[in-house]
């Protein structure tokens, strides 16, 4: 029985598990698994060879910039004014050239380093004293950016040996993986939460947490093993009605959990209908059976249709004759305010007349 109920719980939760798994992988993939690149911190750019550059999370202090080749603008639709949000420059490592894309906050300093680099190259200054320190991820340039890069370096006129030195790669400053560092961490946290949620569901399913009520019932009995055997027999021999098994016990699912009760613990059952609307327009109804117990608990059993709910109530009426059926506000007051009187309703004609007007 428990094994069958676990499999049933797994099937019911499989969509949630798969969605959580897809969300976990999707969020991590969206950052190009950037958080994993941050493990151990950024690598020193100057320590990497040309064939090690792509995809690396690096840091570098840049003293020399050869040129710039592209920039990105953002235009304010209300003022029609454009602002440069990113600018890309050419730098060199120990055996390759590549780009570095700096955000707007660093463009002025990068331009000063570029000016100093040109002055040093033409012998107008003797030393390079200005630098910028950058940290980010080296990614492959897109086709449009590669075209700008190639035009600036004169790629078409180069020999194959020279072309190999100019890598179509760009160090995206403040990016961790495919996305900006802050967004990468937000997405990674989201992926971690989704993964934890998936694990929580799996552990709950495999550990039998959704059958906690059944286990607790058996543990509270004098002979748990014997009771479990009797429950197994009850489960095999009792045909479910609307997903509810009624006999010596009543077994049903409420809010995703399997609930087991002694039939004498159930004291009140009634149909529950919810009308759904969208923007004031009726869009449908959902039905269920509400079961109230001697220990003042309330369980809601979802049903596929009103007919299924009424069939369950008919079964309860037949096999659990001491359970009060139907709902009225007066019954609600009796249950909440005069509970002992409520328990006497099946046996007390005067009380029934008071409640039902009989």
CSV table of N, CA, C and O in Angstrom, one decimal, residues 29-129:
chain,number,residue,atom,x,y,z
A,29,UNK,N,22.1,27.7,-17.2
A,29,UNK,CA,22.5,27.8,-18.6
A,29,UNK,C,22.5,29.2,-19.1
A,29,UNK,O,23.3,29.7,-19.9
A,30,UNK,N,21.5,30.0,-18.6
A,30,UNK,CA,21.3,31.4,-19.0
A,30,UNK,C,22.5,32.2,-18.6
A,30,UNK,O,22.8,33.2,-19.3
A,31,UNK,N,23.2,31.8,-17.6
A,31,UNK,CA,24.4,32.5,-17.2
A,31,UNK,C,25.7,31.9,-17.7
A,31,UNK,O,26.8,32.3,-17.4
A,32,UNK,N,25.5,30.8,-18.5
A,32,UNK,CA,26.6,30.0,-19.0
A,32,UNK,C,27.4,29.4,-17.8
A,32,UNK,O,28.6,29.3,-17.8
A,33,UNK,N,26.6,29.0,-16.7
A,33,UNK,CA,27.1,28.4,-15.5
A,33,UNK,C,28.2,29.3,-14.9
A,33,UNK,O,29.3,28.9,-14.5
A,34,UNK,N,27.9,30.6,-14.9
A,34,UNK,CA,28.9,31.6,-14.5
A,34,UNK,C,29.4,31.5,-13.1
A,34,UNK,O,30.6,31.7,-12.8
A,35,UNK,N,28.5,31.1,-12.2
A,35,UNK,CA,28.9,30.9,-10.8
A,35,UNK,C,30.0,29.9,-10.6
A,35,UNK,O,30.9,30.1,-9.7
A,36,UNK,N,30.0,28.9,-11.4
A,36,UNK,CA,31.0,27.8,-11.3
A,36,UNK,C,32.4,28.4,-11.8
A,36,UNK,O,33.4,27.9,-11.3
A,37,UNK,N,32.4,29.4,-12.7
A,37,UNK,CA,33.6,30.0,-13.1
A,37,UNK,C,34.2,30.8,-12.0
A,37,UNK,O,35.5,31.1,-12.0
A,38,UNK,N,33.4,31.3,-11.0
A,38,UNK,CA,33.9,32.1,-10.0
A,38,UNK,C,34.6,31.3,-8.9
A,38,UNK,O,35.3,31.9,-8.0
A,39,UNK,N,34.4,30.0,-8.9
A,39,UNK,CA,35.0,29.2,-7.8
A,39,UNK,C,36.6,29.3,-7.9
A,39,UNK,O,37.2,29.1,-9.0
A,40,UNK,N,37.2,29.7,-6.9
A,40,UNK,CA,38.6,29.9,-6.8
A,40,UNK,C,39.0,31.3,-7.2
A,40,UNK,O,40.2,31.6,-7.2
A,41,UNK,N,38.0,32.1,-7.6
A,41,UNK,CA,38.3,33.5,-8.0
A,41,UNK,C,38.8,33.6,-9.4
A,41,UNK,O,39.0,32.6,-10.1
A,42,UNK,N,38.9,34.9,-10.0
A,42,UNK,CA,39.3,35.1,-11.3
A,42,UNK,C,40.8,34.7,-11.5
A,42,UNK,O,41.6,34.9,-10.6
A,43,UNK,N,41.1,34.2,-12.7
A,43,UNK,CA,42.5,33.9,-13.1
A,43,UNK,C,43.2,35.2,-13.6
A,43,UNK,O,42.5,36.1,-14.2
A,44,UNK,N,44.5,35.2,-13.5
A,44,UNK,CA,45.3,36.3,-14.0
A,44,UNK,C,45.3,36.2,-15.5
A,44,UNK,O,45.8,35.2,-16.1
A,45,UNK,N,44.8,37.2,-16.2
A,45,UNK,CA,44.8,37.2,-17.7
A,45,UNK,C,46.1,36.9,-18.3
A,45,UNK,O,46.2,36.2,-19.3
A,46,UNK,N,47.2,37.5,-17.7
A,46,UNK,CA,48.5,37.4,-18.3
A,46,UNK,C,49.1,36.1,-18.2
A,46,UNK,O,50.1,35.8,-18.8
A,47,UNK,N,48.5,35.2,-17.4
A,47,UNK,CA,49.1,33.9,-17.2
A,47,UNK,C,48.5,32.9,-18.1
A,47,UNK,O,48.9,31.7,-18.2
A,48,UNK,N,47.5,33.3,-19.0
A,48,UNK,CA,46.8,32.3,-19.9
A,48,UNK,C,47.4,32.4,-21.3
A,48,UNK,O,47.7,33.5,-21.8
A,49,UNK,N,47.5,31.3,-21.9
A,49,UNK,CA,47.9,31.2,-23.3
A,49,UNK,C,46.7,31.4,-24.2
A,49,UNK,O,45.6,31.4,-23.7
A,50,UNK,N,46.9,31.6,-25.5
A,50,UNK,CA,45.9,32.0,-26.4
A,50,UNK,C,44.8,30.9,-26.4
A,50,UNK,O,43.6,31.2,-26.5
A,51,UNK,N,45.1,29.6,-26.4
A,51,UNK,CA,44.1,28.6,-26.4
A,51,UNK,C,43.4,28.3,-25.1
A,51,UNK,O,42.5,27.5,-25.0
A,52,UNK,N,43.8,29.1,-24.1
A,52,UNK,CA,43.1,29.0,-22.8
A,52,UNK,C,42.1,30.1,-22.5
A,52,UNK,O,41.4,30.1,-21.5
A,53,UNK,N,42.0,31.1,-23.4
A,53,UNK,CA,41.3,32.3,-23.0
A,53,UNK,C,39.8,32.2,-23.0
A,53,UNK,O,39.1,32.6,-22.1
A,54,UNK,N,39.2,31.5,-24.0
A,54,UNK,CA,37.8,31.5,-24.2
A,54,UNK,C,37.1,30.9,-23.0
A,54,UNK,O,37.4,29.8,-22.5
A,55,UNK,N,36.1,31.7,-22.4
A,55,UNK,CA,35.3,31.2,-21.3
A,55,UNK,C,35.8,31.4,-20.0
A,55,UNK,O,35.2,31.1,-19.0
A,56,UNK,N,37.1,31.9,-19.9
A,56,UNK,CA,37.7,32.1,-18.6
A,56,UNK,C,37.2,33.3,-17.9
A,56,UNK,O,37.0,34.4,-18.5
A,57,UNK,N,37.1,33.2,-16.6
A,57,UNK,CA,36.8,34.4,-15.7
A,57,UNK,C,38.1,34.9,-15.2
A,57,UNK,O,38.9,34.2,-14.5
A,58,UNK,N,38.4,36.1,-15.6
A,58,UNK,CA,39.8,36.7,-15.4
A,58,UNK,C,39.8,38.0,-14.8
A,58,UNK,O,38.8,38.7,-14.7
A,59,UNK,N,41.0,38.4,-14.3
A,59,UNK,CA,41.2,39.8,-13.9
A,59,UNK,C,42.5,40.3,-14.5
A,59,UNK,O,43.4,39.4,-14.8
A,60,UNK,N,42.7,41.6,-14.7
A,60,UNK,CA,43.9,42.1,-15.3
A,60,UNK,C,44.0,43.6,-15.0
A,60,UNK,O,43.0,44.3,-15.0
A,61,UNK,N,45.3,44.0,-14.8
A,61,UNK,CA,45.6,45.4,-14.8
A,61,UNK,C,46.2,45.8,-16.1
A,61,UNK,O,47.2,45.3,-16.5
A,62,UNK,N,45.5,46.7,-16.8
A,62,UNK,CA,45.8,47.0,-18.2
A,62,UNK,C,46.5,48.4,-18.3
A,62,UNK,O,46.0,49.4,-17.9
A,63,UNK,N,47.8,48.3,-18.8
A,63,UNK,CA,48.6,49.6,-18.9
A,63,UNK,C,48.6,50.0,-20.4
A,63,UNK,O,48.9,51.2,-20.7
A,64,UNK,N,48.4,49.1,-21.3
A,64,UNK,CA,48.5,49.5,-22.7
A,64,UNK,C,47.3,49.0,-23.5
A,64,UNK,O,46.9,47.9,-23.5
A,65,UNK,N,46.7,50.0,-24.3
A,65,UNK,CA,45.6,49.7,-25.1
A,65,UNK,C,45.9,50.1,-26.6
A,65,UNK,O,46.4,51.3,-26.8
A,66,UNK,N,45.7,49.3,-27.5
A,66,UNK,CA,46.1,49.5,-28.9
A,66,UNK,C,45.2,50.4,-29.7
A,66,UNK,O,45.6,51.2,-30.5
A,67,UNK,N,43.9,50.2,-29.5
A,67,UNK,CA,42.9,51.0,-30.2
A,67,UNK,C,41.5,50.6,-29.7
A,67,UNK,O,41.4,49.7,-28.8
A,68,UNK,N,40.5,51.3,-30.2
A,68,UNK,CA,39.1,50.9,-29.9
A,68,UNK,C,38.5,50.5,-31.2
A,68,UNK,O,38.9,51.0,-32.3
A,69,UNK,N,37.4,49.7,-31.2
A,69,UNK,CA,36.8,49.2,-32.4
A,69,UNK,C,35.3,49.2,-32.4
A,69,UNK,O,34.7,49.1,-33.5
A,70,UNK,N,34.6,49.4,-31.3
A,70,UNK,CA,33.2,49.4,-31.3
A,70,UNK,C,32.7,50.0,-30.0
A,70,UNK,O,33.4,50.1,-29.0
A,71,UNK,N,31.4,50.5,-30.1
A,71,UNK,CA,30.8,51.0,-28.8
A,71,UNK,C,29.3,50.7,-28.9
A,71,UNK,O,28.7,50.4,-30.0
A,72,UNK,N,28.6,50.7,-27.8
A,72,UNK,CA,27.2,50.4,-27.7
A,72,UNK,C,26.5,51.7,-27.2
A,72,UNK,O,27.0,52.3,-26.2
A,73,UNK,N,25.4,52.1,-27.8
A,73,UNK,CA,24.7,53.3,-27.4
A,73,UNK,C,23.3,52.9,-26.9
A,73,UNK,O,22.7,51.9,-27.3
A,74,UNK,N,22.8,53.7,-26.0
A,74,UNK,CA,21.4,53.6,-25.5
A,74,UNK,C,20.8,55.0,-25.8
A,74,UNK,O,21.3,56.0,-25.4
A,75,UNK,N,19.6,55.0,-26.5
A,75,UNK,CA,18.9,56.2,-26.8
A,75,UNK,C,17.7,56.4,-26.0
A,75,UNK,O,16.8,55.5,-25.8
A,76,UNK,N,17.6,57.6,-25.4
A,76,UNK,CA,16.4,57.9,-24.6
A,76,UNK,C,15.3,58.3,-25.5
A,76,UNK,O,15.4,59.2,-26.3
A,77,UNK,N,14.2,57.5,-25.5
A,77,UNK,CA,13.1,57.7,-26.4
A,77,UNK,C,12.4,59.1,-26.3
A,77,UNK,O,11.8,59.6,-27.2
A,78,UNK,N,12.4,59.6,-25.1
A,78,UNK,CA,11.7,60.9,-24.8
A,78,UNK,C,12.6,62.1,-25.3
A,78,UNK,O,12.0,63.1,-25.8
A,79,UNK,N,13.9,62.0,-25.0
A,79,UNK,CA,14.7,63.2,-25.4
A,79,UNK,C,15.5,62.9,-26.7
A,79,UNK,O,16.1,63.9,-27.2
A,80,UNK,N,15.5,61.7,-27.1
A,80,UNK,CA,16.2,61.3,-28.4
A,80,UNK,C,17.7,61.5,-28.2
A,80,UNK,O,18.5,61.7,-29.2
A,81,UNK,N,18.2,61.5,-27.0
A,81,UNK,CA,19.7,61.6,-26.7
A,81,UNK,C,20.3,60.3,-26.5
A,81,UNK,O,19.7,59.4,-25.9
A,82,UNK,N,21.5,60.1,-27.1
A,82,UNK,CA,22.1,58.8,-27.0
A,82,UNK,C,23.3,58.9,-26.0
A,82,UNK,O,24.0,59.9,-25.9
A,83,UNK,N,23.5,57.8,-25.3
A,83,UNK,CA,24.6,57.6,-24.3
A,83,UNK,C,25.3,56.4,-24.6
A,83,UNK,O,24.7,55.3,-24.9
A,84,UNK,N,26.7,56.5,-24.6
A,84,UNK,CA,27.5,55.3,-24.8
A,84,UNK,C,27.5,54.5,-23.5
A,84,UNK,O,27.9,55.0,-22.5
A,85,UNK,N,27.1,53.3,-23.6
A,85,UNK,CA,27.0,52.4,-22.4
A,85,UNK,C,28.1,51.4,-22.3
A,85,UNK,O,28.4,50.9,-21.2
A,86,UNK,N,28.8,51.2,-23.4
A,86,UNK,CA,29.9,50.2,-23.4
A,86,UNK,C,30.8,50.6,-24.6
A,86,UNK,O,30.4,51.0,-25.7
A,87,UNK,N,32.1,50.4,-24.4
A,87,UNK,CA,33.1,50.7,-25.4
A,87,UNK,C,34.1,49.5,-25.4
A,87,UNK,O,34.5,49.1,-24.3
A,88,UNK,N,34.6,49.1,-26.6
A,88,UNK,CA,35.4,48.0,-26.7
A,88,UNK,C,36.8,48.4,-27.3
A,88,UNK,O,36.9,49.1,-28.3
A,89,UNK,N,37.8,47.9,-26.7
A,89,UNK,CA,39.2,48.2,-27.0
A,89,UNK,C,40.0,47.0,-27.3
A,89,UNK,O,39.6,45.9,-27.0
A,90,UNK,N,41.2,47.2,-27.9
A,90,UNK,CA,42.1,46.1,-28.3
A,90,UNK,C,43.2,46.0,-27.3
A,90,UNK,O,43.9,47.0,-27.0
A,91,UNK,N,43.4,44.9,-26.7
A,91,UNK,CA,44.6,44.7,-25.8
A,91,UNK,C,45.3,43.4,-26.2
A,91,UNK,O,44.9,42.7,-27.1
A,92,UNK,N,46.4,43.2,-25.6
A,92,UNK,CA,47.3,42.0,-25.9
A,92,UNK,C,47.6,41.2,-24.7
A,92,UNK,O,47.9,41.8,-23.6
A,93,UNK,N,47.6,39.9,-24.8
A,93,UNK,CA,48.1,39.0,-23.8
A,93,UNK,C,49.5,38.6,-24.2
A,93,UNK,O,50.1,39.2,-25.1
A,94,UNK,N,50.1,37.6,-23.6
A,94,UNK,CA,51.4,37.2,-23.9
A,94,UNK,C,51.6,36.6,-25.3
A,94,UNK,O,52.7,36.8,-25.9
A,95,UNK,N,50.5,36.1,-25.9
A,95,UNK,CA,50.7,35.6,-27.3
A,95,UNK,C,49.4,35.8,-28.1
A,95,UNK,O,49.2,35.1,-29.1
A,96,UNK,N,48.6,36.7,-27.8
A,96,UNK,CA,47.4,36.9,-28.6
A,96,UNK,C,46.8,38.3,-28.3
A,96,UNK,O,47.1,39.0,-27.3
A,97,UNK,N,46.0,38.8,-29.3
A,97,UNK,CA,45.3,40.1,-29.2
A,97,UNK,C,43.8,39.7,-29.0
A,97,UNK,O,43.3,38.7,-29.5
A,98,UNK,N,43.1,40.5,-28.2
A,98,UNK,CA,41.7,40.3,-28.0
A,98,UNK,C,41.0,41.6,-27.6
A,98,UNK,O,41.7,42.6,-27.4
A,99,UNK,N,39.7,41.6,-27.5
A,99,UNK,CA,39.0,42.8,-27.1
A,99,UNK,C,38.7,42.9,-25.6
A,99,UNK,O,38.8,41.8,-24.9
A,100,UNK,N,38.5,44.1,-25.1
A,100,UNK,CA,38.0,44.2,-23.8
A,100,UNK,C,36.8,45.2,-23.8
A,100,UNK,O,37.0,46.3,-24.4
A,101,UNK,N,35.7,44.9,-23.3
A,101,UNK,CA,34.5,45.7,-23.3
A,101,UNK,C,34.3,46.3,-21.9
A,101,UNK,O,34.0,45.5,-21.0
A,102,UNK,N,34.4,47.6,-21.8
A,102,UNK,CA,34.3,48.2,-20.5
A,102,UNK,C,32.9,49.0,-20.4
A,102,UNK,O,32.4,49.5,-21.4
A,103,UNK,N,32.3,49.1,-19.2
A,103,UNK,CA,31.1,49.8,-19.1
A,103,UNK,C,31.3,51.3,-19.1
A,103,UNK,O,32.4,51.8,-19.0
A,104,UNK,N,30.2,52.0,-19.1
A,104,UNK,CA,30.3,53.5,-19.3
A,104,UNK,C,31.1,54.1,-18.1
A,104,UNK,O,31.8,55.1,-18.4
A,105,UNK,N,31.0,53.6,-16.9
A,105,UNK,CA,31.8,54.1,-15.8
A,105,UNK,C,33.3,54.1,-16.0
A,105,UNK,O,34.0,54.8,-15.3
A,106,UNK,N,33.8,53.2,-16.9
A,106,UNK,CA,35.2,53.0,-17.0
A,106,UNK,C,35.7,53.6,-18.4
A,106,UNK,O,36.9,53.6,-18.6
A,107,UNK,N,34.8,54.1,-19.2
A,107,UNK,CA,35.3,54.6,-20.5
A,107,UNK,C,36.2,55.7,-20.5
A,107,UNK,O,37.3,55.7,-21.2
A,108,UNK,N,36.0,56.7,-19.6
A,108,UNK,CA,36.9,57.8,-19.5
A,108,UNK,C,38.3,57.4,-19.2
A,108,UNK,O,39.3,57.8,-19.8
A,109,UNK,N,38.4,56.5,-18.1
A,109,UNK,CA,39.7,56.0,-17.7
A,109,UNK,C,40.4,55.2,-18.8
A,109,UNK,O,41.6,55.3,-19.0
A,110,UNK,N,39.6,54.4,-19.5
A,110,UNK,CA,40.2,53.6,-20.6
A,110,UNK,C,40.7,54.4,-21.7
A,110,UNK,O,41.7,54.2,-22.3
A,111,UNK,N,39.9,55.5,-22.0
A,111,UNK,CA,40.4,56.4,-23.1
A,111,UNK,C,41.7,57.1,-22.7
A,111,UNK,O,42.6,57.3,-23.6
A,112,UNK,N,41.9,57.4,-21.4
A,112,UNK,CA,43.1,58.0,-21.0
A,112,UNK,C,44.3,57.1,-21.1
A,112,UNK,O,45.4,57.4,-21.5
A,113,UNK,N,44.0,55.8,-20.8
A,113,UNK,CA,45.1,54.7,-21.0
A,113,UNK,C,45.4,54.6,-22.5
A,113,UNK,O,46.6,54.5,-22.8
A,114,UNK,N,44.4,54.7,-23.3
A,114,UNK,CA,44.6,54.6,-24.8
A,114,UNK,C,45.5,55.8,-25.2
A,114,UNK,O,46.4,55.6,-26.0
A,115,UNK,N,45.1,57.0,-24.8
A,115,UNK,CA,45.9,58.2,-25.1
A,115,UNK,C,47.4,58.0,-24.7
A,115,UNK,O,48.3,58.3,-25.5
A,116,UNK,N,47.6,57.6,-23.5
A,116,UNK,CA,48.9,57.4,-22.9
A,116,UNK,C,49.7,56.3,-23.8
A,116,UNK,O,50.9,56.5,-24.0
A,117,UNK,N,49.0,55.3,-24.1
A,117,UNK,CA,49.6,54.2,-24.9
A,117,UNK,C,50.1,54.7,-26.3
A,117,UNK,O,51.2,54.4,-26.7
A,118,UNK,N,49.3,55.6,-26.9
A,118,UNK,CA,49.7,56.1,-28.2
A,118,UNK,C,50.9,57.1,-28.0
A,118,UNK,O,51.8,57.1,-28.8
A,119,UNK,N,50.8,57.9,-27.0
A,119,UNK,CA,52.0,58.8,-26.7
A,119,UNK,C,53.2,58.0,-26.4
A,119,UNK,O,54.3,58.3,-26.9
A,120,UNK,N,53.1,56.9,-25.7
A,120,UNK,CA,54.3,56.0,-25.4
A,120,UNK,C,54.8,55.4,-26.7
A,120,UNK,O,56.0,55.3,-26.9
A,121,UNK,N,53.9,54.9,-27.5
A,121,UNK,CA,54.2,54.3,-28.8
A,121,UNK,C,55.0,55.2,-29.7
A,121,UNK,O,56.0,54.8,-30.4
A,122,UNK,N,54.6,56.5,-29.7
A,122,UNK,CA,55.2,57.4,-30.6
A,122,UNK,C,56.4,58.2,-29.9
A,122,UNK,O,56.9,59.2,-30.5
A,123,UNK,N,56.7,57.8,-28.7
A,123,UNK,CA,57.9,58.3,-28.0
A,123,UNK,C,57.7,59.7,-27.4
A,123,UNK,O,58.6,60.3,-27.0
A,124,UNK,N,56.4,60.0,-27.2
A,124,UNK,CA,56.1,61.3,-26.6
A,124,UNK,C,56.2,61.3,-25.0
A,124,UNK,O,56.3,62.3,-24.4
A,125,UNK,N,56.1,60.1,-24.5
A,125,UNK,CA,56.3,59.9,-23.0
A,125,UNK,C,57.2,58.7,-22.8
A,125,UNK,O,57.3,57.8,-23.7
A,126,UNK,N,57.9,58.6,-21.7
A,126,UNK,CA,58.9,57.6,-21.5
A,126,UNK,C,58.3,56.4,-20.6
A,126,UNK,O,59.0,55.4,-20.6
A,127,UNK,N,57.2,56.6,-20.0
A,127,UNK,CA,56.7,55.6,-19.1
A,127,UNK,C,55.2,55.5,-19.1
A,127,UNK,O,54.5,56.6,-19.3
A,128,UNK,N,54.6,54.4,-18.8
A,128,UNK,CA,53.1,54.2,-18.7
A,128,UNK,C,52.8,54.1,-17.2
A,128,UNK,O,53.1,53.2,-16.5
A,129,UNK,N,52.1,55.2,-16.7
A,129,UNK,CA,51.8,55.2,-15.3
A,129,UNK,C,50.3,55.1,-15.0
A,129,UNK,O,50.0,54.9,-13.9
